mmCIF file of C-alpha atoms in Angstrom:
data_model
loop_
_atom_site.group_PDB
_atom_site.id
_atom_site.type_symbol
_atom_site.label_atom_id
_atom_site.label_comp_id
_atom_site.label_asym_id
_atom_site.label_seq_id
_atom_site.Cartn_x
_atom_site.Cartn_y
_atom_site.Cartn_z
ATOM 1 C CA MET A 155 -74.822 -5.696 -35.675
ATOM 2 C CA ARG A 156 -75.244 -3.709 -38.700
ATOM 3 C CA THR A 157 -75.130 -0.056 -38.354
ATOM 4 C CA SER A 158 -76.552 1.809 -41.499
ATOM 5 C CA ILE A 159 -74.436 4.002 -42.660
ATOM 6 C CA LYS A 160 -75.437 7.581 -44.517
ATOM 7 C CA ARG A 161 -74.816 8.446 -47.640
ATOM 8 C CA LYS A 162 -72.533 11.246 -48.463
ATOM 9 C CA ILE A 163 -74.131 14.245 -50.387
ATOM 10 C CA LYS A 164 -73.056 14.156 -53.959
ATOM 11 C CA VAL A 165 -72.115 17.497 -55.315
ATOM 12 C CA LEU A 166 -70.986 19.188 -58.644
ATOM 13 C CA VAL A 167 -68.849 21.868 -58.631
ATOM 14 C CA VAL A 168 -69.145 24.477 -61.572
ATOM 15 C CA ASP A 169 -67.064 27.273 -62.038
ATOM 16 C CA ASP A 170 -64.898 28.539 -65.153
ATOM 17 C CA SER A 171 -61.687 29.135 -63.066
ATOM 18 C CA LEU A 172 -59.766 25.896 -62.731
ATOM 19 C CA LEU A 173 -58.077 27.095 -59.800
ATOM 20 C CA PHE A 174 -61.486 27.723 -58.542
ATOM 21 C CA ARG A 175 -63.055 24.641 -59.253
ATOM 22 C CA GLU A 176 -59.811 23.018 -57.287
ATOM 23 C CA ARG A 177 -60.022 24.990 -54.275
ATOM 24 C CA ILE A 178 -64.025 24.627 -53.681
ATOM 25 C CA SER A 179 -63.740 21.069 -54.541
ATOM 26 C CA LYS A 180 -60.960 20.255 -52.091
ATOM 27 C CA GLY A 181 -62.041 22.377 -49.561
ATOM 28 C CA ILE A 182 -65.857 21.099 -49.433
ATOM 29 C CA ALA A 183 -64.598 17.494 -49.789
ATOM 30 C CA GLN A 184 -63.114 17.992 -46.225
ATOM 31 C CA ASP A 185 -66.217 17.653 -44.572
ATOM 32 C CA ALA A 186 -67.189 13.909 -44.176
ATOM 33 C CA ALA A 187 -70.750 14.503 -45.504
ATOM 34 C CA ILE A 188 -69.752 15.730 -48.734
ATOM 35 C CA GLU A 189 -68.279 14.100 -51.620
ATOM 36 C CA VAL A 190 -67.057 16.075 -54.762
ATOM 37 C CA VAL A 191 -68.446 13.491 -57.927
ATOM 38 C CA ALA A 192 -67.598 15.919 -60.600
ATOM 39 C CA THR A 193 -66.492 19.552 -61.749
ATOM 40 C CA ALA A 194 -67.489 21.357 -64.826
ATOM 41 C CA SER A 195 -65.974 24.707 -66.293
ATOM 42 C CA ASN A 196 -69.324 25.698 -68.093
ATOM 43 C CA PRO A 197 -72.800 25.201 -68.345
ATOM 44 C CA TYR A 198 -72.674 22.680 -71.304
ATOM 45 C CA GLU A 199 -70.094 20.489 -69.596
ATOM 46 C CA ALA A 200 -72.264 20.923 -65.982
ATOM 47 C CA ARG A 201 -75.531 19.702 -68.275
ATOM 48 C CA ASP A 202 -73.747 16.355 -68.980
ATOM 49 C CA LYS A 203 -72.023 15.884 -65.767
ATOM 50 C CA ILE A 204 -75.718 16.098 -64.073
ATOM 51 C CA VAL A 205 -76.857 13.403 -66.467
ATOM 52 C CA GLU A 206 -73.852 11.120 -65.788
ATOM 53 C CA PHE A 207 -73.262 11.779 -62.130
ATOM 54 C CA LYS A 208 -76.599 12.701 -61.015
ATOM 55 C CA PRO A 209 -75.306 14.905 -58.147
ATOM 56 C CA ASP A 210 -77.651 16.073 -55.118
ATOM 57 C CA VAL A 211 -76.532 19.524 -55.193
ATOM 58 C CA MET A 212 -74.709 21.842 -57.682
ATOM 59 C CA THR A 213 -72.530 24.679 -56.753
ATOM 60 C CA LEU A 214 -72.733 27.559 -59.736
ATOM 61 C CA ASP A 215 -70.731 30.693 -60.394
ATOM 62 C CA VAL A 216 -73.030 33.219 -61.667
ATOM 63 C CA GLU A 217 -70.320 34.719 -64.289
ATOM 64 C CA MET A 218 -69.144 32.307 -67.113
ATOM 65 C CA PRO A 219 -68.274 32.160 -70.386
ATOM 66 C CA ARG A 220 -70.951 31.088 -73.291
ATOM 67 C CA MET A 221 -73.609 31.038 -71.161
ATOM 68 C CA ASN A 222 -73.925 32.648 -67.683
ATOM 69 C CA GLY A 223 -75.342 30.914 -64.322
ATOM 70 C CA ILE A 224 -78.655 32.581 -64.623
ATOM 71 C CA GLU A 225 -79.690 31.660 -68.149
ATOM 72 C CA PHE A 226 -78.134 28.425 -67.573
ATOM 73 C CA LEU A 227 -80.419 27.672 -64.400
ATOM 74 C CA ARG A 228 -83.339 29.203 -66.593
ATOM 75 C CA ARG A 229 -82.570 26.371 -69.293
ATOM 76 C CA LEU A 230 -81.821 23.743 -66.462
ATOM 77 C CA MET A 231 -84.613 23.771 -64.117
ATOM 78 C CA PRO A 232 -87.825 22.776 -65.863
ATOM 79 C CA GLN A 233 -85.743 19.438 -67.224
ATOM 80 C CA TYR A 234 -83.428 18.662 -64.667
ATOM 81 C CA PRO A 235 -84.627 20.415 -61.107
ATOM 82 C CA ILE A 236 -81.607 20.274 -58.660
ATOM 83 C CA PRO A 237 -80.915 22.136 -55.331
ATOM 84 C CA VAL A 238 -78.625 24.541 -56.597
ATOM 85 C CA VAL A 239 -76.306 27.170 -54.349
ATOM 86 C CA VAL A 240 -74.813 30.258 -56.360
ATOM 87 C CA VAL A 241 -71.333 31.176 -55.643
ATOM 88 C CA SER A 242 -71.063 35.006 -56.791
ATOM 89 C CA ALA A 243 -69.793 38.407 -55.877
ATOM 90 C CA VAL A 244 -72.192 40.845 -54.464
ATOM 91 C CA SER A 245 -74.447 42.203 -57.046
ATOM 92 C CA HIS A 246 -78.119 42.130 -58.080
ATOM 93 C CA ASN A 247 -77.427 38.721 -60.342
ATOM 94 C CA VAL A 248 -77.384 36.659 -57.199
ATOM 95 C CA PHE A 249 -81.494 37.512 -56.973
ATOM 96 C CA ASP A 250 -82.082 36.851 -60.823
ATOM 97 C CA ALA A 251 -80.366 33.522 -60.091
ATOM 98 C CA LEU A 252 -82.868 33.162 -57.106
ATOM 99 C CA ASN A 253 -85.777 33.845 -59.488
ATOM 100 C CA ALA A 254 -84.328 31.129 -61.776
ATOM 101 C CA GLY A 255 -84.490 28.336 -59.412
ATOM 102 C CA ALA A 256 -81.348 28.490 -57.096
ATOM 103 C CA VAL A 257 -81.664 27.380 -53.490
ATOM 104 C CA ASP A 258 -79.505 29.827 -51.924
ATOM 105 C CA PHE A 259 -76.315 31.798 -52.346
ATOM 106 C CA VAL A 260 -72.862 32.470 -50.702
ATOM 107 C CA THR A 261 -71.118 35.394 -51.507
ATOM 108 C CA LYS A 262 -67.252 35.607 -52.423
ATOM 109 C CA PRO A 263 -65.291 37.350 -49.776
ATOM 110 C CA ASP A 264 -61.703 38.392 -49.818
ATOM 111 C CA LEU A 265 -59.986 35.493 -51.205
ATOM 112 C CA SER A 266 -56.385 36.867 -51.091
ATOM 113 C CA THR A 267 -56.266 35.645 -47.922
ATOM 114 C CA GLN A 268 -56.526 31.840 -46.187
ATOM 115 C CA LYS A 269 -58.882 33.551 -43.802
ATOM 116 C CA GLY A 270 -61.328 34.701 -46.911
ATOM 117 C CA PHE A 271 -61.258 31.444 -48.553
ATOM 118 C CA ASP A 272 -61.729 29.260 -45.491
ATOM 119 C CA PHE A 273 -64.867 31.773 -44.557
ATOM 120 C CA LEU A 274 -66.399 30.689 -48.300
ATOM 121 C CA ILE A 275 -65.712 27.003 -47.723
ATOM 122 C CA ASN A 276 -67.451 26.666 -44.278
ATOM 123 C CA GLU A 277 -70.456 28.860 -45.509
ATOM 124 C CA LEU A 278 -70.706 26.813 -48.568
ATOM 125 C CA ILE A 279 -70.673 23.470 -46.731
ATOM 126 C CA ILE A 280 -73.692 24.843 -44.551
ATOM 127 C CA LYS A 281 -75.443 25.925 -47.438
ATOM 128 C CA ILE A 282 -74.711 22.320 -49.420
ATOM 129 C CA LYS A 283 -76.271 20.748 -46.293
ATOM 130 C CA ILE A 284 -79.404 22.624 -46.216
ATOM 131 C CA ALA A 285 -79.784 22.577 -50.372
ATOM 132 C CA SER A 286 -79.319 18.554 -50.162
ATOM 133 C CA THR A 287 -82.706 18.605 -48.176
ATOM 134 C CA ALA A 288 -84.481 21.422 -50.330
ATOM 135 C CA LYS A 289 -87.465 20.552 -52.674
ATOM 136 C CA VAL A 290 -87.220 22.385 -55.971
ATOM 137 C CA GLY A 291 -90.238 21.076 -57.986
ATOM 138 C CA HIS A 292 -92.383 23.936 -57.074
ATOM 139 C CA TRP A 293 -90.452 26.983 -57.676
ATOM 140 C CA LYS A 294 -91.694 28.017 -60.902
ATOM 141 C CA ARG A 295 -95.445 28.152 -59.638
ATOM 142 C CA GLU A 296 -97.519 30.753 -60.725
ATOM 143 C CA TYR A 297 -99.821 32.928 -58.946
ATOM 144 C CA ASP A 298 -103.695 33.326 -60.372
ATOM 145 C CA ALA A 299 -104.068 36.870 -60.303
ATOM 146 C CA SER A 300 -107.583 36.522 -59.769
ATOM 147 C CA LYS A 301 -106.987 35.515 -56.300
ATOM 148 C CA ASP A 302 -105.621 39.365 -55.912
ATOM 149 C CA ILE A 303 -106.871 40.028 -52.313
ATOM 150 C CA GLY A 304 -107.817 43.788 -53.364
ATOM 151 C CA SER A 305 -107.989 46.859 -51.223
ATOM 152 C CA ILE A 306 -108.092 46.618 -47.313
ATOM 153 C CA ASN A 307 -107.720 50.381 -46.820
ATOM 154 C CA SER A 308 -110.608 50.133 -44.575
ATOM 155 C CA ARG A 309 -108.957 48.028 -42.195
ATOM 156 C CA PRO A 310 -107.567 49.466 -38.985
ATOM 157 C CA SER A 311 -104.079 51.285 -39.549
ATOM 158 C CA ASN A 312 -102.923 50.131 -36.185
ATOM 159 C CA LYS A 313 -102.450 46.175 -37.485
ATOM 160 C CA ILE A 314 -99.147 44.941 -38.313
ATOM 161 C CA ILE A 315 -97.961 42.128 -40.195
ATOM 162 C CA ALA A 316 -94.483 40.387 -38.896
ATOM 163 C CA ILE A 317 -92.549 37.840 -41.401
ATOM 164 C CA GLY A 318 -89.754 35.427 -40.969
ATOM 165 C CA ALA A 319 -88.138 33.298 -43.400
ATOM 166 C CA SER A 320 -84.719 31.650 -44.552
ATOM 167 C CA THR A 321 -83.782 29.171 -47.217
ATOM 168 C CA GLY A 322 -86.235 29.331 -49.925
ATOM 169 C CA GLY A 323 -87.486 32.627 -48.383
ATOM 170 C CA THR A 324 -86.539 35.391 -50.670
ATOM 171 C CA GLU A 325 -88.760 33.900 -53.550
ATOM 172 C CA ALA A 326 -91.535 32.964 -51.037
ATOM 173 C CA ILE A 327 -91.711 36.610 -49.389
ATOM 174 C CA PHE A 328 -91.846 37.886 -53.017
ATOM 175 C CA ASN A 329 -94.583 36.056 -54.278
ATOM 176 C CA LEU A 330 -96.182 36.881 -51.199
ATOM 177 C CA LEU A 331 -95.791 40.549 -51.447
ATOM 178 C CA LYS A 332 -96.691 40.813 -55.057
ATOM 179 C CA SER A 333 -99.897 39.318 -53.881
ATOM 180 C CA PHE A 334 -100.726 41.723 -51.392
ATOM 181 C CA PRO A 335 -102.868 45.358 -52.085
ATOM 182 C CA ARG A 336 -100.895 48.650 -51.921
ATOM 183 C CA ASP A 337 -102.400 49.591 -48.383
ATOM 184 C CA ILE A 338 -101.286 46.700 -46.982
ATOM 185 C CA PRO A 339 -100.960 47.116 -43.062
ATOM 186 C CA GLY A 340 -97.318 47.912 -41.928
ATOM 187 C CA THR A 341 -95.235 45.409 -42.641
ATOM 188 C CA VAL A 342 -91.713 44.047 -40.888
ATOM 189 C CA ILE A 343 -89.752 41.044 -42.178
ATOM 190 C CA VAL A 344 -86.370 39.138 -41.280
ATOM 191 C CA GLN A 345 -85.220 37.211 -43.875
ATOM 192 C CA HIS A 346 -81.688 35.630 -43.167
ATOM 193 C CA MET A 347 -79.534 37.420 -45.531
ATOM 194 C CA PRO A 348 -76.170 39.120 -45.046
ATOM 195 C CA PRO A 349 -75.393 42.786 -44.983
ATOM 196 C CA VAL A 350 -75.495 44.826 -47.811
ATOM 197 C CA PHE A 351 -77.682 42.149 -49.709
ATOM 198 C CA THR A 352 -81.069 43.084 -47.882
ATOM 199 C CA ARG A 353 -80.747 46.495 -49.265
ATOM 200 C CA MET A 354 -80.439 45.099 -52.594
ATOM 201 C CA TYR A 355 -83.380 42.901 -52.051
ATOM 202 C CA ALA A 356 -85.336 45.348 -50.540
ATOM 203 C CA GLU A 357 -84.776 47.632 -53.691
ATOM 204 C CA ARG A 358 -85.755 44.782 -56.307
ATOM 205 C CA LEU A 359 -89.156 43.860 -54.005
ATOM 206 C CA ASN A 360 -89.761 47.857 -54.288
ATOM 207 C CA ASN A 361 -89.189 47.898 -57.888
ATOM 208 C CA THR A 362 -92.031 45.064 -58.390
ATOM 209 C CA CYS A 363 -94.416 45.219 -55.538
ATOM 210 C CA LEU A 364 -97.279 47.720 -55.289
ATOM 211 C CA MET A 365 -96.480 48.849 -51.854
ATOM 212 C CA GLU A 366 -93.185 50.623 -50.783
ATOM 213 C CA VAL A 367 -90.497 48.268 -49.848
ATOM 214 C CA ARG A 368 -87.213 49.385 -48.085
ATOM 215 C CA GLU A 369 -84.426 48.156 -45.606
ATOM 216 C CA ALA A 370 -85.275 49.648 -42.262
ATOM 217 C CA LYS A 371 -83.253 51.988 -40.387
ATOM 218 C CA HIS A 372 -83.461 52.849 -36.772
ATOM 219 C CA GLY A 373 -86.453 54.987 -35.883
ATOM 220 C CA ASP A 374 -88.432 54.323 -39.220
ATOM 221 C CA ARG A 375 -92.173 54.475 -38.602
ATOM 222 C CA VAL A 376 -94.059 51.102 -39.374
ATOM 223 C CA CYS A 377 -97.133 52.704 -41.701
ATOM 224 C CA PRO A 378 -99.928 51.115 -43.950
ATOM 225 C CA GLY A 379 -98.255 50.587 -47.494
ATOM 226 C CA THR A 380 -94.819 50.076 -46.126
ATOM 227 C CA VAL A 381 -92.911 46.821 -45.761
ATOM 228 C CA LEU A 382 -89.532 47.218 -43.875
ATOM 229 C CA ILE A 383 -86.945 44.448 -44.040
ATOM 230 C CA ALA A 384 -84.227 43.758 -41.580
ATOM 231 C CA PRO A 385 -80.835 44.746 -42.403
ATOM 232 C CA GLY A 386 -78.415 42.186 -42.323
ATOM 233 C CA ASP A 387 -76.146 41.686 -39.185
ATOM 234 C CA TYR A 388 -78.852 43.902 -37.020
ATOM 235 C CA HIS A 389 -82.008 42.672 -34.831
ATOM 236 C CA MET A 390 -84.983 44.264 -35.686
ATOM 237 C CA THR A 391 -87.461 45.268 -33.107
ATOM 238 C CA ILE A 392 -90.809 47.011 -32.837
ATOM 239 C CA LYS A 393 -91.524 49.698 -30.234
ATOM 240 C CA LYS A 394 -95.210 51.317 -29.325
ATOM 241 C CA SER A 395 -95.131 54.904 -30.653
ATOM 242 C CA GLY A 396 -98.356 56.791 -29.948
ATOM 243 C CA THR A 397 -100.892 54.621 -32.070
ATOM 244 C CA GLY A 398 -98.573 53.454 -34.458
ATOM 245 C CA TYR A 399 -95.132 51.492 -33.961
ATOM 246 C CA ILE A 400 -91.441 52.184 -35.045
ATOM 247 C CA VAL A 401 -88.537 49.816 -35.641
ATOM 248 C CA GLU A 402 -84.993 49.822 -33.631
ATOM 249 C CA CYS A 403 -82.468 48.269 -35.661
ATOM 250 C CA ASN A 404 -79.245 46.900 -32.837
ATOM 251 C CA LYS A 405 -76.177 45.038 -33.251
ATOM 252 C CA GLY A 406 -76.382 42.111 -31.179
ATOM 253 C CA GLU A 407 -74.947 38.512 -30.696
ATOM 254 C CA LYS A 408 -76.775 35.703 -32.956
ATOM 255 C CA VAL A 409 -80.114 34.640 -31.425
ATOM 256 C CA SER A 410 -81.410 30.964 -32.616
ATOM 257 C CA GLY A 411 -78.420 31.067 -34.810
ATOM 258 C CA HIS A 412 -79.119 34.048 -36.712
ATOM 259 C CA CYS A 413 -78.571 37.963 -36.724
ATOM 260 C CA PRO A 414 -80.908 39.333 -37.568
ATOM 261 C CA SER A 415 -83.358 36.799 -35.708
ATOM 262 C CA VAL A 416 -87.050 36.070 -36.636
ATOM 263 C CA ASP A 417 -87.403 35.062 -32.909
ATOM 264 C CA VAL A 418 -86.134 38.618 -31.560
ATOM 265 C CA LEU A 419 -88.479 40.419 -34.023
ATOM 266 C CA PHE A 420 -91.524 38.145 -33.388
ATOM 267 C CA ASN A 421 -90.765 38.527 -29.529
ATOM 268 C CA SER A 422 -90.863 42.373 -29.979
ATOM 269 C CA VAL A 423 -94.459 42.067 -31.926
ATOM 270 C CA ALA A 424 -95.718 39.814 -28.955
ATOM 271 C CA GLN A 425 -94.926 42.322 -26.373
ATOM 272 C CA GLU A 426 -95.866 45.707 -28.371
ATOM 273 C CA ALA A 427 -98.562 44.774 -30.676
ATOM 274 C CA GLY A 428 -99.913 41.541 -28.942
ATOM 275 C CA LYS A 429 -103.606 40.908 -30.866
ATOM 276 C CA ASN A 430 -103.239 43.477 -33.157
ATOM 277 C CA ALA A 431 -100.618 41.558 -35.211
ATOM 278 C CA ILE A 432 -100.394 38.788 -37.563
ATOM 279 C CA GLY A 433 -97.507 36.361 -37.837
ATOM 280 C CA ILE A 434 -95.932 34.655 -40.654
ATOM 281 C CA ILE A 435 -93.642 32.047 -40.918
ATOM 282 C CA LEU A 436 -92.143 30.912 -44.212
ATOM 283 C CA THR A 437 -89.660 27.920 -45.520
ATOM 284 C CA GLY A 438 -86.505 27.969 -43.813
ATOM 285 C CA MET A 439 -83.959 25.444 -42.300
ATOM 286 C CA GLY A 440 -84.069 25.358 -38.502
ATOM 287 C CA LYS A 441 -86.315 26.657 -35.637
ATOM 288 C CA ASP A 442 -85.438 30.531 -35.646
ATOM 289 C CA GLY A 443 -88.762 32.098 -35.139
ATOM 290 C CA ALA A 444 -90.896 29.142 -33.673
ATOM 291 C CA LYS A 445 -90.582 30.335 -30.218
ATOM 292 C CA GLY A 446 -91.466 34.245 -31.186
ATOM 293 C CA LEU A 447 -94.368 32.915 -33.071
ATOM 294 C CA LEU A 448 -95.647 31.003 -30.004
ATOM 295 C CA ALA A 449 -95.119 34.267 -28.051
ATOM 296 C CA MET A 450 -97.100 36.171 -30.452
ATOM 297 C CA ARG A 451 -100.029 33.792 -30.375
ATOM 298 C CA GLN A 452 -100.190 33.800 -26.438
ATOM 299 C CA LYS A 453 -100.386 37.252 -26.609
ATOM 300 C CA GLY A 454 -103.679 37.216 -29.061
ATOM 301 C CA ALA A 455 -102.070 37.574 -32.431
ATOM 302 C CA ARG A 456 -102.922 35.822 -35.317
ATOM 303 C CA THR A 457 -100.569 33.547 -36.528
ATOM 304 C CA VAL A 458 -99.733 31.452 -40.248
ATOM 305 C CA GLY A 459 -97.501 28.877 -41.072
ATOM 306 C CA GLN A 460 -96.211 27.861 -44.644
ATOM 307 C CA ASP A 461 -97.469 24.249 -44.942
ATOM 308 C CA GLU A 462 -94.702 21.298 -46.137
ATOM 309 C CA LYS A 463 -95.696 20.976 -49.758
ATOM 310 C CA SER A 464 -95.023 24.392 -50.523
ATOM 311 C CA CYS A 465 -91.887 25.022 -48.739
ATOM 312 C CA VAL A 466 -88.654 24.684 -50.077
ATOM 313 C CA VAL A 467 -87.113 23.905 -46.521
ATOM 314 C CA TYR A 468 -90.144 22.709 -44.025
ATOM 315 C CA GLY A 469 -87.918 23.540 -41.434
ATOM 316 C CA MET A 470 -88.767 26.768 -39.477
ATOM 317 C CA PRO A 471 -92.448 26.226 -40.028
ATOM 318 C CA LYS A 472 -92.296 22.596 -39.236
ATOM 319 C CA VAL A 473 -90.840 23.381 -35.657
ATOM 320 C CA ALA A 474 -93.473 26.198 -34.872
ATOM 321 C CA PHE A 475 -96.604 24.084 -35.703
ATOM 322 C CA GLU A 476 -95.257 21.162 -33.815
ATOM 323 C CA MET A 477 -95.090 23.795 -30.675
ATOM 324 C CA GLY A 478 -98.559 24.991 -31.527
ATOM 325 C CA ALA A 479 -97.148 28.398 -32.447
ATOM 326 C CA VAL A 480 -99.096 28.198 -35.726
ATOM 327 C CA GLU A 481 -102.944 28.768 -35.736
ATOM 328 C CA LYS A 482 -103.638 27.979 -39.485
ATOM 329 C CA GLN A 483 -101.341 26.337 -41.715
ATOM 330 C CA ALA A 484 -101.323 27.190 -45.633
ATOM 331 C CA SER A 485 -99.711 26.955 -49.123
ATOM 332 C CA LEU A 486 -97.887 29.698 -50.004
ATOM 333 C CA GLU A 487 -100.447 30.915 -52.790
ATOM 334 C CA SER A 488 -103.239 30.634 -49.896
ATOM 335 C CA ILE A 489 -101.476 32.916 -47.503
ATOM 336 C CA PRO A 490 -102.475 36.171 -49.036
ATOM 337 C CA GLN A 491 -106.278 35.405 -48.869
ATOM 338 C CA LEU A 492 -105.814 33.894 -45.495
ATOM 339 C CA VAL A 493 -104.364 37.060 -43.854
ATOM 340 C CA TYR A 494 -106.877 39.318 -45.580
ATOM 341 C CA SER A 495 -109.676 37.167 -43.751
ATOM 342 C CA MET A 496 -107.643 37.927 -40.261
ATOM 343 C CA LEU A 497 -107.539 41.566 -40.566
#
């Protein structure tokens, strides 16, 4: 009886450092599901290797001579869309790369020790496997300004919006928030992201969206026109305070595989806000947030799930939809109008 053999994930490693290319290639190739089909030292060489080897995933350094990784992505994606995992130091450039079409990123830790390098390889293997399932054809979607949902300042101030996302979520959240008006109900967000990057991401959103966006701090009040993003490595919950809510940020073990966890946030919203809340689950691998969204719906909250077509990875929204946690499923482009109709 024949057994089917699953094809390995073909990976192209792009880095200007010969030593780093070799170490990454050897490290990720130790995983039985990954095959490094080629390496490249610069974007021009990488373009030729993409045409020749047709890799499933590319790892890409941001800082390279002749052409940096961000400019390469901007030129590459319209012609040869391929899931890309960026390998970078802590920098705002990561978000430029995600905006240009990268699926995810890993940060370079202290590579002077074997422990630091082992951490990088483990993270990279996980992200490569996730990226191999990602859809990259719709990342460039432009939103019609005529669909702006306008002002909602006549809506009750005790409403709260809770959003959860993972892989592909940085751009999905950006596209969602830029379609919301300045006086959006108080909004709390968990996006799976390491420490430091959550602050940088919040600053980036704050500079491009109408509302105030910042990384949450313990005790922050959830106010209309304000978006609070859970800090990396901290679970964020909400707590009733007078007629409104405050957030609490605490260290803790991973829940549903993550810290911060969408489930932790959504469960607290279900308990504290009930029918005054709207829950939105966006693109991401795994199932974090599905049970929490179900708890929200059972407490009377309105719930929305991103549809498969517009997701980079249809994981979290799929699990939530299949367990009955999603009241309405919609494309990313349609969610702002849908949320407005629910307020």
